PDB file of C-alpha atoms in Angstrom:
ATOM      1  CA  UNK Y 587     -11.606  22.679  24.810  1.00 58.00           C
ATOM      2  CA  UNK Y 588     -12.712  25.580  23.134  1.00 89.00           C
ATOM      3  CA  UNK Y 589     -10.036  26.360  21.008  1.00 96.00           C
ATOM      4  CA  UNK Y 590      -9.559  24.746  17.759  1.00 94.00           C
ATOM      5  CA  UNK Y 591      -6.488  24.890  16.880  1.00 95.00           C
ATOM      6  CA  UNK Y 592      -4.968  23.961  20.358  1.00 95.00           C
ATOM      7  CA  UNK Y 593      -7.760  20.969  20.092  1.00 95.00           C
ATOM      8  CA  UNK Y 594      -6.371  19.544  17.027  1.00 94.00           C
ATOM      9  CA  UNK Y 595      -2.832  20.260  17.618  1.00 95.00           C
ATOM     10  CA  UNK Y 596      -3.606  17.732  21.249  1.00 94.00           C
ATOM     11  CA  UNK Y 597      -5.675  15.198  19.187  1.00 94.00           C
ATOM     12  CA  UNK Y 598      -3.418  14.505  16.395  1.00 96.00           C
ATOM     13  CA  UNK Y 599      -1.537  10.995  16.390  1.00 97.00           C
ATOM     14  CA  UNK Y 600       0.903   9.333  14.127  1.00 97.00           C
ATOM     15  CA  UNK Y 601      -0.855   6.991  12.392  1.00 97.00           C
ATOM     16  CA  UNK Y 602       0.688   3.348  11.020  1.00 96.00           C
ATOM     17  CA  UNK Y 603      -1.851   1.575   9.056  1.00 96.00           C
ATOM     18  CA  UNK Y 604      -4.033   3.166   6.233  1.00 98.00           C
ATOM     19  CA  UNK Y 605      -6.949   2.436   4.079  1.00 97.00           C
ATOM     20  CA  UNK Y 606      -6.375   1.918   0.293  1.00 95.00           C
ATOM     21  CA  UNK Y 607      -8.365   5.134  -0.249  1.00 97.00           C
ATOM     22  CA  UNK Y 608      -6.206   8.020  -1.895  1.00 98.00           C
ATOM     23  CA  UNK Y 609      -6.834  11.463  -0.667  1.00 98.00           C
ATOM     24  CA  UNK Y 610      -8.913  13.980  -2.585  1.00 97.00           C
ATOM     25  CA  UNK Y 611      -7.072  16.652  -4.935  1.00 98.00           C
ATOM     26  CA  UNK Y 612      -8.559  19.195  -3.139  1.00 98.00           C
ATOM     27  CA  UNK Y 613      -8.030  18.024   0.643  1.00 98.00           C
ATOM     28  CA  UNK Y 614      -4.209  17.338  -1.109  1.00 98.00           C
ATOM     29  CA  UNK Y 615      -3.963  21.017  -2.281  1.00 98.00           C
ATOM     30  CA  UNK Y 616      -5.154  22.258   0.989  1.00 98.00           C
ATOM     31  CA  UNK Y 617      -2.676  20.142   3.307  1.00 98.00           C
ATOM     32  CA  UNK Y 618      -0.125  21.588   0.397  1.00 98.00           C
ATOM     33  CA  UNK Y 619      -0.489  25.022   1.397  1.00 98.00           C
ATOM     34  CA  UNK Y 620      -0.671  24.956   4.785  1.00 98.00           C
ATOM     35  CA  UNK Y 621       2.846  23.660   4.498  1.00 98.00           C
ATOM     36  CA  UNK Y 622       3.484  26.532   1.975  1.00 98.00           C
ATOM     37  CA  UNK Y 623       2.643  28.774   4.024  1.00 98.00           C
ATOM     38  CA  UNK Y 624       4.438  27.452   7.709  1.00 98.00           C
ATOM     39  CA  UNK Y 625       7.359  29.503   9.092  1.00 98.00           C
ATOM     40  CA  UNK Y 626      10.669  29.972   7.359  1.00 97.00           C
ATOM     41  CA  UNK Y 627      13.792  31.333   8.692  1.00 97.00           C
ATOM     42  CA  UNK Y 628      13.780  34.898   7.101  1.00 97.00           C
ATOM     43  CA  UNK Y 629      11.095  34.186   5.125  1.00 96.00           C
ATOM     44  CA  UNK Y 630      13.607  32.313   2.538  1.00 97.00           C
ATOM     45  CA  UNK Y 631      10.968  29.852   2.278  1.00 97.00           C
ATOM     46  CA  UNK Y 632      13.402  26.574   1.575  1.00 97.00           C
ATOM     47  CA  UNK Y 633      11.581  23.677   1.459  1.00 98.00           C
ATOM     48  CA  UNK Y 634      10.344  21.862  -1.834  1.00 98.00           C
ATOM     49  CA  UNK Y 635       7.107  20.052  -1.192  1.00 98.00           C
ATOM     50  CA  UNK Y 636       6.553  17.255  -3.745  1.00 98.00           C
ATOM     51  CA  UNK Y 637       3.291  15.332  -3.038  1.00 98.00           C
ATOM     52  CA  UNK Y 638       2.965  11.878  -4.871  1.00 98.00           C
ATOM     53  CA  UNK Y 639       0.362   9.381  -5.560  1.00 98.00           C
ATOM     54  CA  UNK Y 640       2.011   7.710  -8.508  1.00 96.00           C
ATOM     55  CA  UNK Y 641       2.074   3.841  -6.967  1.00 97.00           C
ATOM     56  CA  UNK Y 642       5.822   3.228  -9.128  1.00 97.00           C
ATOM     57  CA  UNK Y 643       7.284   5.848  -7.628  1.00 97.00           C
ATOM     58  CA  UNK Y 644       5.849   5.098  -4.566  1.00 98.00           C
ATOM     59  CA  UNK Y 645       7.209   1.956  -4.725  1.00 97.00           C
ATOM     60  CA  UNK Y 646      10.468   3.246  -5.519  1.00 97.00           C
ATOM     61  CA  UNK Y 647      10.490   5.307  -2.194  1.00 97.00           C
ATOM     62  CA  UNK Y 648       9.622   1.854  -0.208  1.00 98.00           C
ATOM     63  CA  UNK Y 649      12.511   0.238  -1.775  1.00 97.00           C
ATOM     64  CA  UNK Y 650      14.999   2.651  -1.094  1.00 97.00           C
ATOM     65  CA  UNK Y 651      13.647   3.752   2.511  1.00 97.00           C
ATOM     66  CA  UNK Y 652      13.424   0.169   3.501  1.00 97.00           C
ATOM     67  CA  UNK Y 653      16.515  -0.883   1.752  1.00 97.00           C
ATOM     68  CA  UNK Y 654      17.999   1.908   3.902  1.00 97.00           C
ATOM     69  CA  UNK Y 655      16.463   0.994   7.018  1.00 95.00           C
ATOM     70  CA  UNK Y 656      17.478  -2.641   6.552  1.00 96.00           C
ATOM     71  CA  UNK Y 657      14.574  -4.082   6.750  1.00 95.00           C
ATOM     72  CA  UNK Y 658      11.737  -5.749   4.023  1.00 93.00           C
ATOM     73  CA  UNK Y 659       8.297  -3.689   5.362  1.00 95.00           C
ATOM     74  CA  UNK Y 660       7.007  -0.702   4.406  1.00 97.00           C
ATOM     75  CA  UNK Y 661       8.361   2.035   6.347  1.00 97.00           C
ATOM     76  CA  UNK Y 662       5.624   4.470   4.550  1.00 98.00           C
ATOM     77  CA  UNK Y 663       3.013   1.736   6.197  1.00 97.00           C
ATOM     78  CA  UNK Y 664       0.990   1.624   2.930  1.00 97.00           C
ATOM     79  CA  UNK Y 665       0.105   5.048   3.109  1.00 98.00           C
ATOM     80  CA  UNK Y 666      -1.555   6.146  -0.739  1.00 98.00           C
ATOM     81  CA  UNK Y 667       0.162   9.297  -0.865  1.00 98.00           C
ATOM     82  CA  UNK Y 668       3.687  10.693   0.333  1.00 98.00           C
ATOM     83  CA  UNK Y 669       5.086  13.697   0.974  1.00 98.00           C
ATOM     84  CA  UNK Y 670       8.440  14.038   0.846  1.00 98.00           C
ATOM     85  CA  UNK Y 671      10.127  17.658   1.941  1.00 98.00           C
ATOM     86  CA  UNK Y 672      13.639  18.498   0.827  1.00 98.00           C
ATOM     87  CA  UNK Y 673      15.232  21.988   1.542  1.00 98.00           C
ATOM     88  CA  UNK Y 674      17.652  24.081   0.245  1.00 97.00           C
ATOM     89  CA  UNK Y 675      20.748  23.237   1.904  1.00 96.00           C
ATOM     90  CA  UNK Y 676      22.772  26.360   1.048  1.00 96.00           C
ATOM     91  CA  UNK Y 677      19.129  28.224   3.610  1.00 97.00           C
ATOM     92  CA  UNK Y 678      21.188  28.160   7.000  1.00 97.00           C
ATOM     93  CA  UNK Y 679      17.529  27.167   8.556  1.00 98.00           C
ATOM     94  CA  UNK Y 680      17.129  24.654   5.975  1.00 98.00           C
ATOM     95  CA  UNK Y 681      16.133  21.371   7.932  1.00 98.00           C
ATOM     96  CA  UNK Y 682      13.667  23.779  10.873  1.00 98.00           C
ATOM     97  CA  UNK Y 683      11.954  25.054   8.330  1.00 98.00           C
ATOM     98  CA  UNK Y 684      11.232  21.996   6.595  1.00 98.00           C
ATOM     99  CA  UNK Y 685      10.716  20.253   9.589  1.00 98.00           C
ATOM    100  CA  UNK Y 686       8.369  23.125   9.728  1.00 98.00           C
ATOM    101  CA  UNK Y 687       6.526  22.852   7.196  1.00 98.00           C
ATOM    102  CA  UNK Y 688       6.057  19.317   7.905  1.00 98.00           C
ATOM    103  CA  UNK Y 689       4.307  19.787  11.304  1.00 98.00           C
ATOM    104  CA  UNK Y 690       2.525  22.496   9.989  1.00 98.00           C
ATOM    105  CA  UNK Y 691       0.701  19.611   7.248  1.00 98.00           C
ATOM    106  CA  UNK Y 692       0.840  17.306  10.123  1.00 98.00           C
ATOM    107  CA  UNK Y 693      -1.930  19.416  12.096  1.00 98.00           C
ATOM    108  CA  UNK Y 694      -3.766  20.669   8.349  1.00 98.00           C
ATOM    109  CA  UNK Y 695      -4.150  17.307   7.765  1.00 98.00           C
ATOM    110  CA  UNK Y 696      -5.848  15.906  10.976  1.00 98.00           C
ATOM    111  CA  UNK Y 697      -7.950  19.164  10.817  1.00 98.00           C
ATOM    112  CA  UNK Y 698      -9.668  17.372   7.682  1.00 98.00           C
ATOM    113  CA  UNK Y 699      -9.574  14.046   9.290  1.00 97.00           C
ATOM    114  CA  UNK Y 700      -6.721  12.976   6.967  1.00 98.00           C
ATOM    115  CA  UNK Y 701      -3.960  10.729   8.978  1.00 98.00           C
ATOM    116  CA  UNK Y 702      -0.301  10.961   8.983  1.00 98.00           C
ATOM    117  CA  UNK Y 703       3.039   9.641   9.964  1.00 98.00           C
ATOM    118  CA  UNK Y 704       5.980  11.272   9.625  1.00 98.00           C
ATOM    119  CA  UNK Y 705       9.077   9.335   8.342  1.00 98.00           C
ATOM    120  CA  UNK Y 706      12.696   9.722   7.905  1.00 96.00           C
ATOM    121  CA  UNK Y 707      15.358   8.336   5.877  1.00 97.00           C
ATOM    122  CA  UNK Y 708      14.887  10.950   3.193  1.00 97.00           C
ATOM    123  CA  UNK Y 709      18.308  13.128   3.497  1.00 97.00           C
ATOM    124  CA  UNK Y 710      20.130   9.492   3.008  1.00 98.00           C
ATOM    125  CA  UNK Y 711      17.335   8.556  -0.648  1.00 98.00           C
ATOM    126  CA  UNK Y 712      17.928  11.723  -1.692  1.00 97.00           C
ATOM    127  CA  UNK Y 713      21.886  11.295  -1.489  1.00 95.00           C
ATOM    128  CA  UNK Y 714      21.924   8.191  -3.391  1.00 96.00           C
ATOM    129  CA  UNK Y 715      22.032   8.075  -6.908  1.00 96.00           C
ATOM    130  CA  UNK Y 716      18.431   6.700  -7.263  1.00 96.00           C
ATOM    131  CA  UNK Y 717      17.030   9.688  -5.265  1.00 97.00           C
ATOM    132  CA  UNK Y 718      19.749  12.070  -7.376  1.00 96.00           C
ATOM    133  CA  UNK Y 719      17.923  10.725 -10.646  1.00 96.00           C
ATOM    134  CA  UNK Y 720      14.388  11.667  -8.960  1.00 97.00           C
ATOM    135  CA  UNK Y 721      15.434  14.894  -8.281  1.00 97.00           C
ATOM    136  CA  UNK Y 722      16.380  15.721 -11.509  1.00 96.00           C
ATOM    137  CA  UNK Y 723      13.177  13.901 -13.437  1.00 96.00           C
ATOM    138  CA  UNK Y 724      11.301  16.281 -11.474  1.00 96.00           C
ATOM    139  CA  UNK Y 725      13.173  19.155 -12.367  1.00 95.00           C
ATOM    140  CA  UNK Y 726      14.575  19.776  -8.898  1.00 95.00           C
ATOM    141  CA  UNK Y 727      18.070  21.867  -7.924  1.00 78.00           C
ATOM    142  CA  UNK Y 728      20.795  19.406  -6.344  1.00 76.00           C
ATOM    143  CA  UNK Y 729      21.400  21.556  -3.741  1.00 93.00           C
ATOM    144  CA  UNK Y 730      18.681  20.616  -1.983  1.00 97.00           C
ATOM    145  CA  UNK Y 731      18.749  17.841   0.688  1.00 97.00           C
ATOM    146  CA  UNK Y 732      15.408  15.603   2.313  1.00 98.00           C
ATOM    147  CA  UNK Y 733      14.364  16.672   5.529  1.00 98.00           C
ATOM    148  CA  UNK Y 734      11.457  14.435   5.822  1.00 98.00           C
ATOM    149  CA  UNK Y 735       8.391  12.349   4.457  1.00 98.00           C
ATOM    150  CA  UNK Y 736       4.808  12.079   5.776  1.00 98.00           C
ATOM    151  CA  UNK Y 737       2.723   8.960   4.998  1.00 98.00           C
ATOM    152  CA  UNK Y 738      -0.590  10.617   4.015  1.00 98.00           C
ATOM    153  CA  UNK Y 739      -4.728   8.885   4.144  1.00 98.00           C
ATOM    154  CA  UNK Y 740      -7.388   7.498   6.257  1.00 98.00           C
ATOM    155  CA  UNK Y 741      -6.677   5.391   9.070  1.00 97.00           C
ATOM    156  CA  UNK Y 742      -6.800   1.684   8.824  1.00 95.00           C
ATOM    157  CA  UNK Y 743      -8.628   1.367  12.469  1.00 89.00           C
ATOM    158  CA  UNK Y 744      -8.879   3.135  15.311  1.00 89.00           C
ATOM    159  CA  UNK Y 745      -6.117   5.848  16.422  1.00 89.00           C
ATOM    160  CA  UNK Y 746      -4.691   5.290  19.570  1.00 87.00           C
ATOM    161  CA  UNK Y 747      -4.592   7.524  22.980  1.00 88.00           C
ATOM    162  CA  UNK Y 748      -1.606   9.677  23.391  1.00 88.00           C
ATOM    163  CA  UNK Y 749       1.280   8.277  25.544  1.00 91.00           C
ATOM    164  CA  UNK Y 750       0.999  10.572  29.069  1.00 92.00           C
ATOM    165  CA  UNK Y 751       3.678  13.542  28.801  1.00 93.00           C
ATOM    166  CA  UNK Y 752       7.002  13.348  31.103  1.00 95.00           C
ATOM    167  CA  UNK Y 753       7.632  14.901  33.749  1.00 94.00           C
ATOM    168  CA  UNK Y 754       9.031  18.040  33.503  1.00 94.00           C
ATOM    169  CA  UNK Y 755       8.566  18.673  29.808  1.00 95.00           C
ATOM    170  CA  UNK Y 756       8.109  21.824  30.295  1.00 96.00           C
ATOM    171  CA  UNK Y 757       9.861  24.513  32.293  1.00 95.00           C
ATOM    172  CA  UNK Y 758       8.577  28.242  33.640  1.00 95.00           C
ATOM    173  CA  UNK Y 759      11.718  30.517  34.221  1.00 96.00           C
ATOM    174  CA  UNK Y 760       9.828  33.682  36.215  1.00 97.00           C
TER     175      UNK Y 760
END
């Protein structure tokens, strides 16, 4: 392949087991901006990215993802750092373009050789009065709802092959 960006877009895998390394400030920033800067609908730009390595608050996430979930594991799979994504929900594009945003850090990520997994659960944390308190510790509007959360770090072993694509995934209307 001799494109780069089509390379990393077909070698990027969700990844479910992670080293206890955190991820450098800088390679943080830059995964940060990428999702700054991914489409928006009308350029309204309504996502709020909030990155965190803080292991209590982490922790906090686990609990109330899991406790969702119904279940006792970690549904962030240890991951050092999450990024959570919430959206203005008043933005009538609000959950594409933070599901935007999150793709876009996805593929920034994996260009760096950083690992990720996205994970859901987040519109129903942020709707509880747990996730409500969050919000406003970090200073953040209510009107904003969670779109998504990627685990974020280095692979715990080795990434596995992608699954072969369906049949018709893809249709050509000439």
């Amino acid at each position: 392949m001799s494109n780069a960006v089509i390379e990393n877009i077909l070698s990027r895998r969700s990844v479910r087991s992670y080293l206890d390394k955190q991820v450098s400030e800088d390679d943080l920033k830059l995964i940060l901006k990428a999702g700054e800067y991914a489409p928006s609908g009308m350029g309204k730009q309504s996502p709020v990215i909030v990155a965190v390595q803080n292991k209590e608050t982490i922790d906090k996430f686990v609990n109330m993802n899991a406790e969702i979930m119904g279940t006792n594991s970690n549904p962030y799979y240890g991951a050092p750092t999450i990024i959570i994504v919430l959206a203005d929900k008043n933005v009538s594009t609000h959950i594409q373009d933070g599901s935007l945003a999150l793709g876009t850090m996805m593929l920034a990520a994996h260009s760096l050789g950083i690992s990720t997994c996205w994970i859901n659960r987040e519109y129903e944390m942020f709707n509880t009065k747990e996730g409500r308190e969050l919000l406003n510790e970090w200073g953040v509007s209510y009107d904003v709802v969670g779109v998504g959360a990627l685990a974020l770090g280095y692979s715990k072993g080795d990434v596995k092959e992608a699954k072969p694509r369906k049949e018709n995934y893809s249709i050509i209307i000439k």
